[in-house]
PDB file of C-alpha atoms and ligand atoms in Angstrom:
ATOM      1  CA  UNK C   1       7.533  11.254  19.914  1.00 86.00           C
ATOM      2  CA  UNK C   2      10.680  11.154  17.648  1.00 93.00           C
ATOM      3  CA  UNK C   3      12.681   7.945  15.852  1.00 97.00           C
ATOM      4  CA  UNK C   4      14.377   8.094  13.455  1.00 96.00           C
ATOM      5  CA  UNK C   5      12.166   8.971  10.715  1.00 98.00           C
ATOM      6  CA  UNK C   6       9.137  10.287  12.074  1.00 98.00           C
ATOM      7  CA  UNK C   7       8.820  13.115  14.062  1.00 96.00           C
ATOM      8  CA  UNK C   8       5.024  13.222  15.282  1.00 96.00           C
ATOM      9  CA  UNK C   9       3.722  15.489  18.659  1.00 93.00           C
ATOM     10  CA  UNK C  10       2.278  13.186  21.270  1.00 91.00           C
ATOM     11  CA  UNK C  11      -1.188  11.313  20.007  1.00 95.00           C
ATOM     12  CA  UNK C  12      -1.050  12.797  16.456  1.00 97.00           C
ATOM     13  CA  UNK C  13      -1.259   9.385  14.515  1.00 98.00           C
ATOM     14  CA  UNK C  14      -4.407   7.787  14.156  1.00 98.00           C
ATOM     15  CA  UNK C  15      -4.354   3.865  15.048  1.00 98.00           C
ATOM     16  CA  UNK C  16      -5.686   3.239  11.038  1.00 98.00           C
ATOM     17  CA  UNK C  17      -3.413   4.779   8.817  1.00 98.00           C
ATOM     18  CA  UNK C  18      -3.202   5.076   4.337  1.00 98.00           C
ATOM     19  CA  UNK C  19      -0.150   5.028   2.915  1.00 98.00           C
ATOM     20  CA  UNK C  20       0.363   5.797  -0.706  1.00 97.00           C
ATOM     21  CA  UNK C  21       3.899   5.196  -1.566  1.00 97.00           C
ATOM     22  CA  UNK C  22       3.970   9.033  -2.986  1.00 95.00           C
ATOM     23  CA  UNK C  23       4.283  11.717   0.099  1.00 97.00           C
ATOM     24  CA  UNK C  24       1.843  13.979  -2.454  1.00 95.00           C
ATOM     25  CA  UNK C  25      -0.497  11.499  -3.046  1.00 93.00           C
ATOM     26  CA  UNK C  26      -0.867  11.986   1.361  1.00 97.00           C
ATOM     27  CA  UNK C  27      -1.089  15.620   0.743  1.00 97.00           C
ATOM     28  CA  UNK C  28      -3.465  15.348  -2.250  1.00 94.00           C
ATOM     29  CA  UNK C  29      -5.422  12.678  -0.233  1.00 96.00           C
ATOM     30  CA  UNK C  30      -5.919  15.147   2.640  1.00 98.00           C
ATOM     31  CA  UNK C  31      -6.470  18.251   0.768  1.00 97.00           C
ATOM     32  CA  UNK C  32      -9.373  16.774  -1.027  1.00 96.00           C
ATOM     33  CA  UNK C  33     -10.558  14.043   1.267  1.00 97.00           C
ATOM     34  CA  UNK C  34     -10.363  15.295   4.701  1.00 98.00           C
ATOM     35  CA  UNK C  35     -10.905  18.207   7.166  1.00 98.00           C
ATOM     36  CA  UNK C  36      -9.151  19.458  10.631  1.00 98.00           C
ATOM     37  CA  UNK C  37      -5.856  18.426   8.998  1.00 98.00           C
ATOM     38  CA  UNK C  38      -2.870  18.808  10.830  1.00 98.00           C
ATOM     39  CA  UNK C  39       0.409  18.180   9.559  1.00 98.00           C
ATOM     40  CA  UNK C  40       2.279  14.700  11.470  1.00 98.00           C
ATOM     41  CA  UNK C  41       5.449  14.117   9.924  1.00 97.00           C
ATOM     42  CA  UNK C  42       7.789  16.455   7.127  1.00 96.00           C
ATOM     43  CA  UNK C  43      11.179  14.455   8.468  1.00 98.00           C
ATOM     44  CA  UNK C  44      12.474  13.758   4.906  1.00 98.00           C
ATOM     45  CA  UNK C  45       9.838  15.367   3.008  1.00 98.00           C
ATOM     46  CA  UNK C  46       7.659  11.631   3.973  1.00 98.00           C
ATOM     47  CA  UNK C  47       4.788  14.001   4.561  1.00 98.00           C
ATOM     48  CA  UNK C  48       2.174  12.676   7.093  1.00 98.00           C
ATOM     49  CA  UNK C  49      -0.993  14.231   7.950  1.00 98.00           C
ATOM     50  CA  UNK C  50      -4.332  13.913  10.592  1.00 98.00           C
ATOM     51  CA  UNK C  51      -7.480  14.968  10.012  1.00 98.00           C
ATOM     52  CA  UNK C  52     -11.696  13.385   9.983  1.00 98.00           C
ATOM     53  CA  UNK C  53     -13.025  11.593   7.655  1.00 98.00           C
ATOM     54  CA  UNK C  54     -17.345  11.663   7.668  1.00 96.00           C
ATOM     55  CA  UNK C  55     -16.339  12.555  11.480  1.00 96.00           C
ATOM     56  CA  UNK C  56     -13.473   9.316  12.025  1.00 97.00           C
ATOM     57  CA  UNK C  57     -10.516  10.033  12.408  1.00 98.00           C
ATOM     58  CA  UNK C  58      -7.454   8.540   9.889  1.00 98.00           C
ATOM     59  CA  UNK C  59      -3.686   9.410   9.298  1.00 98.00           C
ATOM     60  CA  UNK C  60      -2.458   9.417   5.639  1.00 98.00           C
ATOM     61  CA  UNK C  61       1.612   9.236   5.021  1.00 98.00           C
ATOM     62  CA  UNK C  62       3.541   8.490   2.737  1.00 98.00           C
ATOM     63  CA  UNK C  63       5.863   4.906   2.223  1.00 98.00           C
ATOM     64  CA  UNK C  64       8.175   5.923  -0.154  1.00 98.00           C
ATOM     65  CA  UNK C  65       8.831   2.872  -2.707  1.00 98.00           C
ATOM     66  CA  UNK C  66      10.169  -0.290  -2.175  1.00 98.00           C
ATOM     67  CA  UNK C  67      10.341  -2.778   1.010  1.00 98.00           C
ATOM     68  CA  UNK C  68      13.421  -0.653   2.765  1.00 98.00           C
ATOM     69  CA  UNK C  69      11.194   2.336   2.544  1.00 98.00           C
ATOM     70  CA  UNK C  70       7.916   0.784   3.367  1.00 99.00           C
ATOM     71  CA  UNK C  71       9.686  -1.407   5.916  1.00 98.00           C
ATOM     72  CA  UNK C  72      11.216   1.524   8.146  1.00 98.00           C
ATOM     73  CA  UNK C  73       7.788   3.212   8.173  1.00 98.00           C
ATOM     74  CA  UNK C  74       5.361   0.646   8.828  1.00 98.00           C
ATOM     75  CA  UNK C  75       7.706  -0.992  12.089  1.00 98.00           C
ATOM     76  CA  UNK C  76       8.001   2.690  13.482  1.00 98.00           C
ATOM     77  CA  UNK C  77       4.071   3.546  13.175  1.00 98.00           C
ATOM     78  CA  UNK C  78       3.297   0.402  14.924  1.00 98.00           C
ATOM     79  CA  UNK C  79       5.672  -0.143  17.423  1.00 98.00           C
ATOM     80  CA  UNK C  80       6.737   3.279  18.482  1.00 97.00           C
ATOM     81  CA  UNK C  81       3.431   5.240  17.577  1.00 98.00           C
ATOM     82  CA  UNK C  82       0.379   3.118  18.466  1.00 97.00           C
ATOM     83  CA  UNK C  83      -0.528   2.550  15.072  1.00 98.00           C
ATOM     84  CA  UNK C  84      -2.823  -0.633  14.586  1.00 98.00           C
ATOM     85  CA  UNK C  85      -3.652  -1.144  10.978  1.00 98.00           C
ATOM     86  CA  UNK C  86      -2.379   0.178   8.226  1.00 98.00           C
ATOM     87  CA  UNK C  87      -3.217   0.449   4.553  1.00 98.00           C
ATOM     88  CA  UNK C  88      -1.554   0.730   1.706  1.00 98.00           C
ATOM     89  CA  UNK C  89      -2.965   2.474  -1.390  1.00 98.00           C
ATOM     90  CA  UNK C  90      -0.570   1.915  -4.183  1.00 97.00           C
ATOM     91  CA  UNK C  91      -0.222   1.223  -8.058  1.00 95.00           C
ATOM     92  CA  UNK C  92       0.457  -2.180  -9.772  1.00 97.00           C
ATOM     93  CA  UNK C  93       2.186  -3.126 -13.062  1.00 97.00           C
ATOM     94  CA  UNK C  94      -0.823  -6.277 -14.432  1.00 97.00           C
ATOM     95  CA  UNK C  95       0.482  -9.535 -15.180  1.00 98.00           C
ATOM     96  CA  UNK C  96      -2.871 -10.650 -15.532  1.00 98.00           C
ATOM     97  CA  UNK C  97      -4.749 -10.190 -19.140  1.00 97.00           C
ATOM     98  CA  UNK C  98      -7.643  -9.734 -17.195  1.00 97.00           C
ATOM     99  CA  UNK C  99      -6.846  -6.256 -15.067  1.00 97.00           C
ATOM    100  CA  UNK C 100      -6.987  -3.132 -17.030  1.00 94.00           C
ATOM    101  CA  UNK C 101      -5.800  -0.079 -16.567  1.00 95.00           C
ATOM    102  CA  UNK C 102      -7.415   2.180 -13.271  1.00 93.00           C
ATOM    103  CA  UNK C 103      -9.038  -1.536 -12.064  1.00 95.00           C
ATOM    104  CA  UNK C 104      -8.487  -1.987  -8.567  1.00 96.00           C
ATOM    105  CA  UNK C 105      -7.284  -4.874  -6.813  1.00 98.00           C
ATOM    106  CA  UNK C 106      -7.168  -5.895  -3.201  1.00 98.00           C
ATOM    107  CA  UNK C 107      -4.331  -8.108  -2.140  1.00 99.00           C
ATOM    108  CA  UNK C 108      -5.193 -11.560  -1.057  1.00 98.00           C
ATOM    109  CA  UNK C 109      -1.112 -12.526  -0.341  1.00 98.00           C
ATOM    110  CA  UNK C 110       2.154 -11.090  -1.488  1.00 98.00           C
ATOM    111  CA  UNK C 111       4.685 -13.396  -3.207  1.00 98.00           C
ATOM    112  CA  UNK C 112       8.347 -12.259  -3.124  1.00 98.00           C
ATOM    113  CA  UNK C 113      11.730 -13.602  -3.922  1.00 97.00           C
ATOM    114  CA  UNK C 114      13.112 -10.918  -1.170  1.00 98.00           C
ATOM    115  CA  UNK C 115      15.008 -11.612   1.693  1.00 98.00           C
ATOM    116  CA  UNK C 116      13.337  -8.959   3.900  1.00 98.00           C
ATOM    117  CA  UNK C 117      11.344 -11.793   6.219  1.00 98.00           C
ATOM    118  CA  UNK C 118      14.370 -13.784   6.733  1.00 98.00           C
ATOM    119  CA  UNK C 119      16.268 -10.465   7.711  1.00 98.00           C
ATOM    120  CA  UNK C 120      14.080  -8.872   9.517  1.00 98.00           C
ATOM    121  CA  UNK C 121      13.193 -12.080  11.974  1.00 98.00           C
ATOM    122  CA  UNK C 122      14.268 -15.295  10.531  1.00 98.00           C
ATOM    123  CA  UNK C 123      11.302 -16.658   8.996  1.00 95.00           C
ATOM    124  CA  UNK C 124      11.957 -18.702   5.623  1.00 95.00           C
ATOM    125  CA  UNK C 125       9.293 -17.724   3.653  1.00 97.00           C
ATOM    126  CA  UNK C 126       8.209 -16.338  -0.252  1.00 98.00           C
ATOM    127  CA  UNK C 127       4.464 -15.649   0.628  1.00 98.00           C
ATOM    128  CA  UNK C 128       2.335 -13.518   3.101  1.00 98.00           C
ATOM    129  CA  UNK C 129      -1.129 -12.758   3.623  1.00 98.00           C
ATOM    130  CA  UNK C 130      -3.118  -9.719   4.062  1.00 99.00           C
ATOM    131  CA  UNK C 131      -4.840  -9.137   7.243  1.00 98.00           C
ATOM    132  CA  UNK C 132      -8.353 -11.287   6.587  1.00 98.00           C
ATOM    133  CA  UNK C 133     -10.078  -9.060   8.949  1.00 98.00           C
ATOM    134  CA  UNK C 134      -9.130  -5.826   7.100  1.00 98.00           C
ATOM    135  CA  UNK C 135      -9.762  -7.550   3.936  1.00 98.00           C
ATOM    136  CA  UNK C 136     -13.539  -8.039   5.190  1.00 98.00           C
ATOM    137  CA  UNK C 137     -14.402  -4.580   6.266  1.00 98.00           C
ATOM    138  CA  UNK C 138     -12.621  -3.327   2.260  1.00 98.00           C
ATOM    139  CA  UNK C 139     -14.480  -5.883   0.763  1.00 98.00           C
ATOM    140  CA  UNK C 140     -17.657  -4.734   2.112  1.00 98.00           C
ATOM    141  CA  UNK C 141     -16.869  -1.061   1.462  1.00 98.00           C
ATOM    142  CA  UNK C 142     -16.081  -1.544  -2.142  1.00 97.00           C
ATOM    143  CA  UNK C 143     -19.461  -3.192  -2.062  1.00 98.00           C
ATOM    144  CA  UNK C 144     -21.221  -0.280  -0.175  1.00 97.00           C
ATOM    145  CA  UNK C 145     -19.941   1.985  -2.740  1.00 96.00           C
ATOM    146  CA  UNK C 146     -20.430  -0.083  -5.701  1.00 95.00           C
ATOM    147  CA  UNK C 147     -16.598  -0.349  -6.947  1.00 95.00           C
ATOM    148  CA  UNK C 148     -15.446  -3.285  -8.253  1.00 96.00           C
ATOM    149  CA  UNK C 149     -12.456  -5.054  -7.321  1.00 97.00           C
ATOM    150  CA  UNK C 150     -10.340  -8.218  -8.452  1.00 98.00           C
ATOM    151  CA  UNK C 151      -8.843  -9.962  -5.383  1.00 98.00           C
ATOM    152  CA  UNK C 152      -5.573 -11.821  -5.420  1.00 98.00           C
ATOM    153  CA  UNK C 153      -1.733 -12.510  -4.966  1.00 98.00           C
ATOM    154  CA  UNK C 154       0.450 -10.232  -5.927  1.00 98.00           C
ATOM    155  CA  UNK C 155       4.438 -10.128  -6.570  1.00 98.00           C
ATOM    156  CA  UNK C 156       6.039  -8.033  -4.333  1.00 98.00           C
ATOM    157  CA  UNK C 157       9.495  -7.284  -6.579  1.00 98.00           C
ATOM    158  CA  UNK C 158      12.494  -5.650  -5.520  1.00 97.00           C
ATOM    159  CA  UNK C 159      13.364  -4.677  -9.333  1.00 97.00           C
ATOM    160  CA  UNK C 160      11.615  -2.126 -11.275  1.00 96.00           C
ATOM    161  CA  UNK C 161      14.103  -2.374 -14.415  1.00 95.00           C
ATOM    162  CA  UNK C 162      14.804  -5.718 -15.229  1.00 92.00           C
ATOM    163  CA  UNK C 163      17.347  -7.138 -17.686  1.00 92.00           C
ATOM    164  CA  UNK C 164      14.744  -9.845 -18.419  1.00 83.00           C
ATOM    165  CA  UNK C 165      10.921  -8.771 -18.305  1.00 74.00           C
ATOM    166  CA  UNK C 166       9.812 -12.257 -18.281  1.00 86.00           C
ATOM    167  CA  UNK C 167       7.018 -12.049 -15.907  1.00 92.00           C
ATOM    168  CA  UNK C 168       5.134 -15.520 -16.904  1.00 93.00           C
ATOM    169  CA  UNK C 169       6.934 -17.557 -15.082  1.00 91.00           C
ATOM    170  CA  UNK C 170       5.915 -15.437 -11.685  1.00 95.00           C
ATOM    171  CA  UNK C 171       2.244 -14.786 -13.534  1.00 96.00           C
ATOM    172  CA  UNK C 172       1.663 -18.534 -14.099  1.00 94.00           C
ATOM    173  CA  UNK C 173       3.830 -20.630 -11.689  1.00 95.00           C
ATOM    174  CA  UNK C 174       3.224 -18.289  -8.520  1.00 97.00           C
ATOM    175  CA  UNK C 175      -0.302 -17.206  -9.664  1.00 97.00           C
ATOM    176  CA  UNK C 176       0.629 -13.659  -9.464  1.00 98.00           C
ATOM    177  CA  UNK C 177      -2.085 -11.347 -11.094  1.00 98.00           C
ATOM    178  CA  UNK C 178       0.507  -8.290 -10.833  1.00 98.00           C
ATOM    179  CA  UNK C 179       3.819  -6.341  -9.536  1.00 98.00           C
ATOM    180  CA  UNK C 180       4.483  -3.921  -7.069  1.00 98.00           C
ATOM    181  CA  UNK C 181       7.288  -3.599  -4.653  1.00 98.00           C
ATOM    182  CA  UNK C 182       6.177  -2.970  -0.983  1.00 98.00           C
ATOM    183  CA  UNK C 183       3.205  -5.419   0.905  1.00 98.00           C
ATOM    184  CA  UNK C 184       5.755  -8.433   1.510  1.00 99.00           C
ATOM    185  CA  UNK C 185       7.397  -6.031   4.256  1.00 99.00           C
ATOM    186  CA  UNK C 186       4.375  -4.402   5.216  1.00 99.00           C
ATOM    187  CA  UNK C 187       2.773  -8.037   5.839  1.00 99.00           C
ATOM    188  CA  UNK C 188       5.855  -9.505   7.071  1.00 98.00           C
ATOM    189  CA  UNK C 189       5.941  -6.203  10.056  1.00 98.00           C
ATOM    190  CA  UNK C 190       2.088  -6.436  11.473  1.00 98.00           C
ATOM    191  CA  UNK C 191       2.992 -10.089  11.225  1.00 98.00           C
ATOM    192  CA  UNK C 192       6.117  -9.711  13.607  1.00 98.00           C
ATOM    193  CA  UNK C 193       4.487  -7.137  15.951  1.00 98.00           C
ATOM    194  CA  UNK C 194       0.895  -8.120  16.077  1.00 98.00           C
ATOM    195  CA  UNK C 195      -1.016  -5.765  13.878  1.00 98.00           C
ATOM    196  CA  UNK C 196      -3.057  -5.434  10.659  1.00 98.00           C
ATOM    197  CA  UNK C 197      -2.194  -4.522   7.504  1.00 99.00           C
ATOM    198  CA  UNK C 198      -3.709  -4.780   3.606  1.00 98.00           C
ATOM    199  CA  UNK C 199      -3.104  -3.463   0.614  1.00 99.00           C
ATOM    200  CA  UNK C 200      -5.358  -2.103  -2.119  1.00 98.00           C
ATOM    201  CA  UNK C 201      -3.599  -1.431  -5.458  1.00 98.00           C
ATOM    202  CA  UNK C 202      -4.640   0.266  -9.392  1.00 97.00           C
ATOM    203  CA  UNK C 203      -3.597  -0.522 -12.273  1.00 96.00           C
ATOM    204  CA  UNK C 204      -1.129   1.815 -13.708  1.00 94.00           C
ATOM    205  CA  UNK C 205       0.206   0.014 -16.446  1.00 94.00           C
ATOM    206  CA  UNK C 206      -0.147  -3.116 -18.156  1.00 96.00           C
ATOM    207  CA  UNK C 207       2.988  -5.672 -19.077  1.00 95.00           C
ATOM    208  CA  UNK C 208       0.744  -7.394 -20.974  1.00 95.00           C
ATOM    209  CA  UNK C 209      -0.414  -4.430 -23.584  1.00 94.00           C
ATOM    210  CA  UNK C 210       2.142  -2.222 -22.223  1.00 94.00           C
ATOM    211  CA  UNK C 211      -0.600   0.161 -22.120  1.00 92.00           C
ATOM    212  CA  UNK C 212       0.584   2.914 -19.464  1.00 90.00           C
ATOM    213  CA  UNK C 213      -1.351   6.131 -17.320  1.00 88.00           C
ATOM    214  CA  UNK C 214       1.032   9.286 -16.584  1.00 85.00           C
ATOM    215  CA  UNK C 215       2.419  10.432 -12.971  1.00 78.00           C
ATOM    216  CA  UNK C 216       0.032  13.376 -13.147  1.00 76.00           C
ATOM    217  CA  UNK C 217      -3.397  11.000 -13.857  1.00 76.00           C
ATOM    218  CA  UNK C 218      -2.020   8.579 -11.365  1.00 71.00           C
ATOM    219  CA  UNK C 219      -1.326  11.366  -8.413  1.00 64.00           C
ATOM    220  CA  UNK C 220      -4.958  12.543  -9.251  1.00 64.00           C
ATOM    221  CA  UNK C 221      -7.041   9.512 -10.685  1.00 67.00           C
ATOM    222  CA  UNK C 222      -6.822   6.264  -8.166  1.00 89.00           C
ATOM    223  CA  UNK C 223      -9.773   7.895  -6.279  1.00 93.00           C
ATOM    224  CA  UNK C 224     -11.616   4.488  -6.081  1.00 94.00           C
ATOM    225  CA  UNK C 225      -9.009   2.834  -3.663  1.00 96.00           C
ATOM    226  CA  UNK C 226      -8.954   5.716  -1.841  1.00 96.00           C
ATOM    227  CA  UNK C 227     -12.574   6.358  -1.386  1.00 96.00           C
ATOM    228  CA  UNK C 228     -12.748   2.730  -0.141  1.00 97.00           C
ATOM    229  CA  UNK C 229      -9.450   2.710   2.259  1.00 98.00           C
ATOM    230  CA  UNK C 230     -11.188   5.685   3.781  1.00 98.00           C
ATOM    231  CA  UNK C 231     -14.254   4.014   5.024  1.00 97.00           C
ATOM    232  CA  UNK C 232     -11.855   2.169   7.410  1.00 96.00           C
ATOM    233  CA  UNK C 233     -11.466   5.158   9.350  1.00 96.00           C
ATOM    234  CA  UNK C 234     -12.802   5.247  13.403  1.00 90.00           C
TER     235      UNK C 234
HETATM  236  N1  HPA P 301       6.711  -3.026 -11.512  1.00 50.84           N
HETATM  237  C1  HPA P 301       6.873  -2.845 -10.199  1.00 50.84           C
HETATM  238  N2  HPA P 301       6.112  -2.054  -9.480  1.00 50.84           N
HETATM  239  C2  HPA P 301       5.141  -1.386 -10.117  1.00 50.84           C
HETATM  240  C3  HPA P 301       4.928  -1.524 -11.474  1.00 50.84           C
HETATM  241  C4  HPA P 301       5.750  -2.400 -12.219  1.00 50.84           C
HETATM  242  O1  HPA P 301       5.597  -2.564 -13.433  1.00 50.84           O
HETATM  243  N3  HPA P 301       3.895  -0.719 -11.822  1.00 50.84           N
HETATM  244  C5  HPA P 301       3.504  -0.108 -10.682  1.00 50.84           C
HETATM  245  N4  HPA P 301       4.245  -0.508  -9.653  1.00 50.84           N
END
C-alpha cells in the first residue's frame, strides 16, 4: 500500500502503533525492545518498523514534530492502513512546579490555540481528549510495572521559540501542566475517523527551573513511557 508518505507492503502495520516524534527513537525502540523486526516505512527517512513484543505484535514510527507532521501520519495509518490506536511517546517542556525532569505524564486532554480542528473538519474547538479506553489499559500498565505517572492537560503549541515565554497564563488559566506540539491533531484525527489515540509524554526540560536533559539522554533515557506504551501491544 502506498500514499503519499508511507510506503508499507500489504499487512505490515500493526493495528496499535508508538510513535515517538524522532524516526531514531523508532529505530532505537525496535533495536532494543523488539524482535522479528521488519522495516515498514523509510519514505522520507520517517522510519517505521514491525516486530513482537513478549509475543504481540506492535508497529513503532516515527511523527516527526509538530501537528502538520503528526497530522499527515496519524490520518494515513488509520484510514489508509488499518491502524486502530495509536500512541504517542513524546517529550514535554513542564509548566507545572510539580513535574521534574524524566517524570512521565499521561495526557488527560490537549489544549491548543491551533487551527488544525477547524481545518481539518470544521469543528470550533481549543480542547481534546485522549482516548479514555487507552488511557485505562496505560494506567494499569504503569501500575503493573510500578512507574509513576502524573495525569493531565497538556498545551499542544505550535511555537517552540517564542518572543514571549509567558507560559502562566496557559499554566494557570487553561490548567496546562506542560507543552508539547503534536496530540491536538493526533486527538482531533481518531476523533474524525473513529479510532483511538493517547499520548504519554517525559519531561525533558523544565520552564520553570529551566533545568534541561540533552538529545543523546533523551533518544536513550525515556525508557519508562516506552516500557509502558509497549504493554499495549496484541
Ligand atoms: N515546548 C514545546 N514542545 C516541547 C518542549 C517545549 O518547551 N519541550 C519538549 N517539547
Amino acid at each position: 500500500m502506498n500514499t503519499p508518505h508511507i510506503n508499507a507492503p500489504d499487512g505490515a502495520i500493526a493495528k496499535t502503533i508508538l510513535m515517538p516524534g524522532d524516526p531514531l527513537r523508532a529505530k532505537y525502540i525496535a533495536d532494543t525492545f523488539l524482535t522479528d523486526v521488519i522495516q515498514i516505512n523509510e519514505v522520507r527517512n520517517m522510519f517505521g518498523y514491525t516486530g513482537n513484543y513478549n509475543g504481540k505484535r506492535i508497529t513503532v514510527m516515527g511523527s516527526g514534530m509538530g501537528m502538520p507532521s503528526i497530522g499527515i501520519y496519524s490520518y494515513e495509518l488509520y484510514k489508509f492502513f488499518g491502524v486502530e490506536k495509536i500512541i504517542r511517546i513524546g517529550s514535554c517542556g513542564a509548566y507545572s512546579p510539580e513535574l521534574d525532569l524524566y517524570d512521565t505524564v499521561l495526557v488527560s486532554e490537549a489544549y491548543s490555540e491551533s487551527t488544525y480542528a477547524l481545518v481539518q473538519s470544521g469543528e470550533n474547538c481549543n480542547v481534546l481528549a485522549a482516548s479514555p479506553v487507552l488511557n485505562k489499559e496505560l494506567e494499569d500498565a504503569a501500575k503493573r510495572l510500578n512507574i509513576p505517572i502524573h495525569t493531565g492537560r497538556i498545551h499542544s503549541s505550535d511555537v517552540f521559540y517564542r518572543e514571549n515565554p509567558d507560559f502562566t497564563v496557559i499554566f494557570e488559566k487553561h490548567n496546562c501542566i506542560g507543552v508539547e506540539m503534536e496530540s491536538f491533531a493526533l486527538f482531533n484525527n481518531a476523533k474524525v475517523l473513529g479510532k483511538q489515540a493517547a499520548c504519554l509524554l517525559t519531561v525533558s526540560d523544565s520552564l520553570v527551573t529551566h533545568k534541561v536533559t540533552t538529545a543523546e539522554e533523551r533518544q536513550t533515557a525515556f525508557t519508562n513511557m516506552m516500557k509502558i506504551a509497549l504493554e499495549l501491544a496484541e
